[in-house]
Amino acid sequence: MDTETAIEIRTMTSLSEIAESDWDACACPEAIQGGRPADPFTTHRFLSALEDSGSVGPGTGWEPHYLTAHVGDDIIACAPLYAKSHSQGEYIFDHNWAHAYERAGGRYYPKLQVAVPFTPATGRRFLTRPGFDGIGRQALVQGAMQLADRNGLSSVHATFCTADEAEEGETLGMLHRTTQQFHWQNRDYTDFNAFLASLSSRKRKTIRKERATAQGFGGEIRMLTGDEIRPEHWDAVWRFYQDTGARKWGTPYLTRAFFDIAHERLRDDVLLVLAFRDGEPVAGALNLIGRDSLFGRYWGCTEHHPCLHFEICYYQAIDFAIAHGLSTVEAGAQGEHKLARGYMPTTCHALTWVGDPGFRDAIARYLDAERAAVAEEVEILTEYGPFRKTIQEEDHD
């Protein structure tokens, strides 16, 4: 069969139109025989939780148009595609592009976004069944660009895609964008002390002091996952999320219903790190667990205690990763304060297609300069990392 000519591209406005087994055969084929998906965010259960809870859909500015590629009756590839009426919840932002295009008389919104809403975590965005990697990705990329072009939409964006996808997307006519985050890498550490031993003496002492300060807050810190998570824990997480969301971006993106659905469908994928004082949760962090990575997502508190944020979000995550043999902790967007705590600068990737030729040329020039600046920033920040520069560095503990 000539799969080059037999592939049909469709869009669907609800994941209920796509069988979970068909979607996950593309999104996480590594989990079909059991075990965790590499990327918990692109699973049918996570994306449908966003949709079913009303976190995406009518009135949110994230209108689902899931992209699927078919060969006969089989789905060989799919992508989480949304029509966006704003640029919120993306974490690789294009507000300045929108303003420039509209000042010039263009209409920037709606645009198309290939992404996991509200989730700055790297993973595949063009999801393919094994054996259809090349033709599946090509069909999805070309399908998204054609969808935008035929409907007169300004642009298509794929955010937090893999480096391989970025490279292939460029060959298909998209523009490559980079940014950076801070990730922790497990160098086969046996425990947290082994990690500390890889740091300079000064950083090691600072982290020990921070952990002691945090753990002396007057309560206990607990890690919870799976059936250890109870409905009342989600009540606390919702309170924390509302507080942080209101301070950072005005209105929380996720609805309360999302956390109820997460308890039903996602709790085996979730690690909650909660601080209890007098039996009540007063601070906590929500993480998702991948096959090889831990993804930090949300933090919040109702009481402020020195260093508790560092302990719950960063150090407990490292403890969990080491104990469970995970190679990476992705601690989310922003935060140069993570550098001193062992989270090193890591390049993240995105793709953009712009329909207007003149605007496309301007964006291409902008991205050339931005990539150079990001590469320089990563290099500089790496030099300021907390790790020993040589194995012979003096230990003054």
PDB file of C-alpha atoms in Angstrom, residues 149-334:
ATOM      1  CA  ASP A 149      -3.721  27.988   5.594  1.00  0.00           C
ATOM      2  CA  ARG A 150      -7.121  26.848   4.294  1.00  0.00           C
ATOM      3  CA  ASN A 151      -8.928  28.602   7.135  1.00  0.00           C
ATOM      4  CA  GLY A 152      -6.940  31.823   6.887  1.00  0.00           C
ATOM      5  CA  LEU A 153      -5.376  31.428  10.331  1.00  0.00           C
ATOM      6  CA  SER A 154      -2.226  33.368  11.098  1.00  0.00           C
ATOM      7  CA  SER A 155      -0.017  30.633  12.517  1.00  0.00           C
ATOM      8  CA  VAL A 156       0.610  27.178  13.961  1.00  0.00           C
ATOM      9  CA  HIS A 157       2.745  26.613  17.061  1.00  0.00           C
ATOM     10  CA  ALA A 158       4.057  23.369  18.572  1.00  0.00           C
ATOM     11  CA  THR A 159       5.457  24.067  22.027  1.00  0.00           C
ATOM     12  CA  PHE A 160       7.782  21.933  24.190  1.00  0.00           C
ATOM     13  CA  CYS A 161       8.289  19.429  21.383  1.00  0.00           C
ATOM     14  CA  THR A 162      11.316  17.156  21.257  1.00  0.00           C
ATOM     15  CA  ALA A 163      14.597  18.144  19.602  1.00  0.00           C
ATOM     16  CA  ASP A 164      13.989  15.498  16.909  1.00  0.00           C
ATOM     17  CA  GLU A 165      10.567  16.937  16.149  1.00  0.00           C
ATOM     18  CA  ALA A 166      12.037  20.435  15.957  1.00  0.00           C
ATOM     19  CA  GLU A 167      14.654  19.260  13.492  1.00  0.00           C
ATOM     20  CA  GLU A 168      12.127  17.450  11.317  1.00  0.00           C
ATOM     21  CA  GLY A 169       9.634  20.322  11.530  1.00  0.00           C
ATOM     22  CA  GLU A 170      12.233  22.675  10.109  1.00  0.00           C
ATOM     23  CA  THR A 171      12.669  20.441   7.067  1.00  0.00           C
ATOM     24  CA  LEU A 172       8.907  20.601   6.526  1.00  0.00           C
ATOM     25  CA  GLY A 173       8.748  24.395   6.534  1.00  0.00           C
ATOM     26  CA  MET A 174       8.313  25.367  10.178  1.00  0.00           C
ATOM     27  CA  LEU A 175      10.540  27.748  12.136  1.00  0.00           C
ATOM     28  CA  HIS A 176      12.592  26.482  15.090  1.00  0.00           C
ATOM     29  CA  ARG A 177      12.365  28.299  18.409  1.00  0.00           C
ATOM     30  CA  THR A 178      14.291  27.623  21.623  1.00  0.00           C
ATOM     31  CA  THR A 179      13.965  28.570  25.254  1.00  0.00           C
ATOM     32  CA  GLN A 180      15.427  27.126  28.447  1.00  0.00           C
ATOM     33  CA  GLN A 181      14.348  25.573  31.716  1.00  0.00           C
ATOM     34  CA  PHE A 182      16.108  24.076  34.727  1.00  0.00           C
ATOM     35  CA  HIS A 183      16.148  20.270  35.016  1.00  0.00           C
ATOM     36  CA  TRP A 184      17.809  17.979  37.534  1.00  0.00           C
ATOM     37  CA  GLN A 185      19.767  15.036  36.129  1.00  0.00           C
ATOM     38  CA  ASN A 186      20.317  11.817  38.046  1.00  0.00           C
ATOM     39  CA  ARG A 187      23.944  10.744  37.713  1.00  0.00           C
ATOM     40  CA  ASP A 188      23.244   7.302  39.170  1.00  0.00           C
ATOM     41  CA  TYR A 189      23.119   8.726  42.697  1.00  0.00           C
ATOM     42  CA  THR A 190      22.499   6.161  45.415  1.00  0.00           C
ATOM     43  CA  ASP A 191      20.869   8.698  47.731  1.00  0.00           C
ATOM     44  CA  PHE A 192      20.585  12.441  48.371  1.00  0.00           C
ATOM     45  CA  ASN A 193      23.956  12.517  50.131  1.00  0.00           C
ATOM     46  CA  ALA A 194      25.591  11.124  46.998  1.00  0.00           C
ATOM     47  CA  PHE A 195      24.048  13.999  45.059  1.00  0.00           C
ATOM     48  CA  LEU A 196      25.330  16.467  47.651  1.00  0.00           C
ATOM     49  CA  ALA A 197      28.817  14.993  47.331  1.00  0.00           C
ATOM     50  CA  SER A 198      28.891  16.086  43.682  1.00  0.00           C
ATOM     51  CA  LEU A 199      28.374  19.748  44.649  1.00  0.00           C
ATOM     52  CA  SER A 200      30.853  22.358  45.751  1.00  0.00           C
ATOM     53  CA  SER A 201      31.348  22.566  49.494  1.00  0.00           C
ATOM     54  CA  ARG A 202      29.567  25.925  49.803  1.00  0.00           C
ATOM     55  CA  LYS A 203      26.473  24.777  47.880  1.00  0.00           C
ATOM     56  CA  ARG A 204      26.395  21.533  49.812  1.00  0.00           C
ATOM     57  CA  LYS A 205      26.319  23.354  53.137  1.00  0.00           C
ATOM     58  CA  THR A 206      23.618  25.737  51.908  1.00  0.00           C
ATOM     59  CA  ILE A 207      21.328  22.904  50.833  1.00  0.00           C
ATOM     60  CA  ARG A 208      21.807  21.042  54.104  1.00  0.00           C
ATOM     61  CA  LYS A 209      20.923  24.192  56.008  1.00  0.00           C
ATOM     62  CA  GLU A 210      17.841  24.797  53.847  1.00  0.00           C
ATOM     63  CA  ARG A 211      16.623  21.236  54.337  1.00  0.00           C
ATOM     64  CA  ALA A 212      17.100  21.422  58.092  1.00  0.00           C
ATOM     65  CA  THR A 213      15.276  24.764  58.244  1.00  0.00           C
ATOM     66  CA  ALA A 214      12.362  23.493  56.157  1.00  0.00           C
ATOM     67  CA  GLN A 215      12.006  20.215  58.016  1.00  0.00           C
ATOM     68  CA  GLY A 216      11.896  22.121  61.295  1.00  0.00           C
ATOM     69  CA  PHE A 217       8.735  24.001  60.297  1.00  0.00           C
ATOM     70  CA  GLY A 218       6.691  22.323  63.031  1.00  0.00           C
ATOM     71  CA  GLY A 219       5.023  19.473  61.211  1.00  0.00           C
ATOM     72  CA  GLU A 220       5.713  16.567  58.874  1.00  0.00           C
ATOM     73  CA  ILE A 221       6.251  16.243  55.133  1.00  0.00           C
ATOM     74  CA  ARG A 222       4.722  13.261  53.365  1.00  0.00           C
ATOM     75  CA  MET A 223       4.907  11.879  49.824  1.00  0.00           C
ATOM     76  CA  LEU A 224       1.627  10.409  48.578  1.00  0.00           C
ATOM     77  CA  THR A 225       0.813   8.579  45.369  1.00  0.00           C
ATOM     78  CA  GLY A 226      -1.844   6.202  44.072  1.00  0.00           C
ATOM     79  CA  ASP A 227      -4.357   5.040  46.671  1.00  0.00           C
ATOM     80  CA  GLU A 228      -2.495   6.933  49.401  1.00  0.00           C
ATOM     81  CA  ILE A 229      -4.074  10.073  47.925  1.00  0.00           C
ATOM     82  CA  ARG A 230      -7.480  10.767  49.435  1.00  0.00           C
ATOM     83  CA  PRO A 231     -10.213  13.151  48.207  1.00  0.00           C
ATOM     84  CA  GLU A 232      -9.487  15.571  51.048  1.00  0.00           C
ATOM     85  CA  HIS A 233      -5.905  15.903  49.826  1.00  0.00           C
ATOM     86  CA  TRP A 234      -7.244  17.282  46.547  1.00  0.00           C
ATOM     87  CA  ASP A 235      -9.216  19.872  48.533  1.00  0.00           C
ATOM     88  CA  ALA A 236      -5.904  21.120  49.888  1.00  0.00           C
ATOM     89  CA  VAL A 237      -4.214  21.010  46.475  1.00  0.00           C
ATOM     90  CA  TRP A 238      -7.076  23.078  45.050  1.00  0.00           C
ATOM     91  CA  ARG A 239      -6.615  25.703  47.782  1.00  0.00           C
ATOM     92  CA  PHE A 240      -2.873  25.846  47.100  1.00  0.00           C
ATOM     93  CA  TYR A 241      -3.437  26.034  43.343  1.00  0.00           C
ATOM     94  CA  GLN A 242      -5.942  28.871  43.647  1.00  0.00           C
ATOM     95  CA  ASP A 243      -3.582  30.888  45.827  1.00  0.00           C
ATOM     96  CA  THR A 244      -0.579  30.473  43.504  1.00  0.00           C
ATOM     97  CA  GLY A 245      -2.639  30.939  40.340  1.00  0.00           C
ATOM     98  CA  ALA A 246      -4.226  34.147  41.578  1.00  0.00           C
ATOM     99  CA  ARG A 247      -0.807  35.599  42.380  1.00  0.00           C
ATOM    100  CA  LYS A 248       0.979  34.475  39.195  1.00  0.00           C
ATOM    101  CA  TRP A 249      -1.496  34.691  36.341  1.00  0.00           C
ATOM    102  CA  GLY A 250      -4.718  36.155  37.732  1.00  0.00           C
ATOM    103  CA  THR A 251      -7.169  33.317  37.156  1.00  0.00           C
ATOM    104  CA  PRO A 252      -6.293  29.643  37.678  1.00  0.00           C
ATOM    105  CA  TYR A 253      -6.425  27.696  34.414  1.00  0.00           C
ATOM    106  CA  LEU A 254      -7.684  24.414  35.834  1.00  0.00           C
ATOM    107  CA  THR A 255     -11.193  24.032  37.205  1.00  0.00           C
ATOM    108  CA  ARG A 256     -12.045  22.421  40.537  1.00  0.00           C
ATOM    109  CA  ALA A 257     -13.562  19.531  38.596  1.00  0.00           C
ATOM    110  CA  PHE A 258     -10.155  18.709  37.127  1.00  0.00           C
ATOM    111  CA  PHE A 259      -8.845  17.711  40.541  1.00  0.00           C
ATOM    112  CA  ASP A 260     -11.850  15.466  41.182  1.00  0.00           C
ATOM    113  CA  ILE A 261     -11.298  13.763  37.834  1.00  0.00           C
ATOM    114  CA  ALA A 262      -7.569  13.532  38.561  1.00  0.00           C
ATOM    115  CA  HIS A 263      -8.397  11.579  41.705  1.00  0.00           C
ATOM    116  CA  GLU A 264     -10.491   9.126  39.677  1.00  0.00           C
ATOM    117  CA  ARG A 265      -8.237   8.701  36.639  1.00  0.00           C
ATOM    118  CA  LEU A 266      -4.761  10.060  37.330  1.00  0.00           C
ATOM    119  CA  ARG A 267      -3.802   9.379  40.929  1.00  0.00           C
ATOM    120  CA  ASP A 268      -1.475   6.518  39.938  1.00  0.00           C
ATOM    121  CA  ASP A 269       0.379   9.084  37.778  1.00  0.00           C
ATOM    122  CA  VAL A 270       0.538  11.664  40.580  1.00  0.00           C
ATOM    123  CA  LEU A 271       2.984  12.360  43.384  1.00  0.00           C
ATOM    124  CA  LEU A 272       1.733  14.779  46.014  1.00  0.00           C
ATOM    125  CA  VAL A 273       4.263  16.177  48.460  1.00  0.00           C
ATOM    126  CA  LEU A 274       2.313  17.688  51.347  1.00  0.00           C
ATOM    127  CA  ALA A 275       3.396  19.438  54.528  1.00  0.00           C
ATOM    128  CA  PHE A 276       1.048  18.783  57.453  1.00  0.00           C
ATOM    129  CA  ARG A 277       0.884  20.835  60.628  1.00  0.00           C
ATOM    130  CA  ASP A 278      -1.507  19.761  63.359  1.00  0.00           C
ATOM    131  CA  GLY A 279      -2.911  17.220  60.921  1.00  0.00           C
ATOM    132  CA  GLU A 280      -3.825  19.782  58.255  1.00  0.00           C
ATOM    133  CA  PRO A 281      -2.028  20.315  54.924  1.00  0.00           C
ATOM    134  CA  VAL A 282      -0.439  23.770  54.923  1.00  0.00           C
ATOM    135  CA  ALA A 283       1.728  23.507  51.796  1.00  0.00           C
ATOM    136  CA  GLY A 284       2.212  21.121  48.928  1.00  0.00           C
ATOM    137  CA  ALA A 285       3.351  20.338  45.422  1.00  0.00           C
ATOM    138  CA  LEU A 286       1.698  18.349  42.646  1.00  0.00           C
ATOM    139  CA  ASN A 287       3.975  16.258  40.417  1.00  0.00           C
ATOM    140  CA  LEU A 288       3.274  13.812  37.611  1.00  0.00           C
ATOM    141  CA  ILE A 289       5.345  10.663  37.270  1.00  0.00           C
ATOM    142  CA  GLY A 290       6.674   9.540  33.914  1.00  0.00           C
ATOM    143  CA  ARG A 291       8.537   6.369  33.037  1.00  0.00           C
ATOM    144  CA  ASP A 292      11.903   8.092  33.391  1.00  0.00           C
ATOM    145  CA  SER A 293      11.088  11.598  34.667  1.00  0.00           C
ATOM    146  CA  LEU A 294       9.271  13.385  37.454  1.00  0.00           C
ATOM    147  CA  PHE A 295       7.425  16.519  36.350  1.00  0.00           C
ATOM    148  CA  GLY A 296       6.839  19.233  38.930  1.00  0.00           C
ATOM    149  CA  ARG A 297       3.676  21.179  38.143  1.00  0.00           C
ATOM    150  CA  TYR A 298       2.053  23.182  40.952  1.00  0.00           C
ATOM    151  CA  TRP A 299       3.038  24.472  44.356  1.00  0.00           C
ATOM    152  CA  GLY A 300       1.086  26.438  46.919  1.00  0.00           C
ATOM    153  CA  CYS A 301       0.663  27.058  50.627  1.00  0.00           C
ATOM    154  CA  THR A 302      -1.646  28.512  53.230  1.00  0.00           C
ATOM    155  CA  GLU A 303       1.210  29.137  55.665  1.00  0.00           C
ATOM    156  CA  HIS A 304       4.636  30.510  54.833  1.00  0.00           C
ATOM    157  CA  HIS A 305       7.656  28.821  56.400  1.00  0.00           C
ATOM    158  CA  PRO A 306      11.321  29.468  55.511  1.00  0.00           C
ATOM    159  CA  CYS A 307      12.744  27.159  52.829  1.00  0.00           C
ATOM    160  CA  LEU A 308       9.622  24.971  52.723  1.00  0.00           C
ATOM    161  CA  HIS A 309       9.114  25.751  49.039  1.00  0.00           C
ATOM    162  CA  PHE A 310      12.626  24.500  48.197  1.00  0.00           C
ATOM    163  CA  GLU A 311      12.145  21.350  50.247  1.00  0.00           C
ATOM    164  CA  ILE A 312       8.735  20.375  48.897  1.00  0.00           C
ATOM    165  CA  CYS A 313       9.297  21.294  45.253  1.00  0.00           C
ATOM    166  CA  TYR A 314      12.970  20.497  44.656  1.00  0.00           C
ATOM    167  CA  TYR A 315      14.617  18.370  47.326  1.00  0.00           C
ATOM    168  CA  GLN A 316      11.732  15.973  47.898  1.00  0.00           C
ATOM    169  CA  ALA A 317      11.480  15.575  44.120  1.00  0.00           C
ATOM    170  CA  ILE A 318      15.163  14.621  43.986  1.00  0.00           C
ATOM    171  CA  ASP A 319      14.644  12.138  46.828  1.00  0.00           C
ATOM    172  CA  PHE A 320      11.759  10.531  44.926  1.00  0.00           C
ATOM    173  CA  ALA A 321      13.662  10.408  41.627  1.00  0.00           C
ATOM    174  CA  ILE A 322      16.686   8.735  43.205  1.00  0.00           C
ATOM    175  CA  ALA A 323      14.566   6.229  45.124  1.00  0.00           C
ATOM    176  CA  HIS A 324      12.619   5.254  41.995  1.00  0.00           C
ATOM    177  CA  GLY A 325      15.481   5.282  39.500  1.00  0.00           C
ATOM    178  CA  LEU A 326      14.197   8.254  37.491  1.00  0.00           C
ATOM    179  CA  SER A 327      16.775  10.063  35.399  1.00  0.00           C
ATOM    180  CA  THR A 328      15.296  13.559  35.351  1.00  0.00           C
ATOM    181  CA  VAL A 329      13.239  16.013  37.364  1.00  0.00           C
ATOM    182  CA  GLU A 330      11.637  18.768  35.311  1.00  0.00           C
ATOM    183  CA  ALA A 331      10.673  21.532  37.692  1.00  0.00           C
ATOM    184  CA  GLY A 332       8.539  23.615  35.334  1.00  0.00           C
ATOM    185  CA  ALA A 333       9.013  27.045  33.844  1.00  0.00           C
ATOM    186  CA  GLN A 334      11.302  29.870  34.978  1.00  0.00           C
TER     187      GLN A 334
END
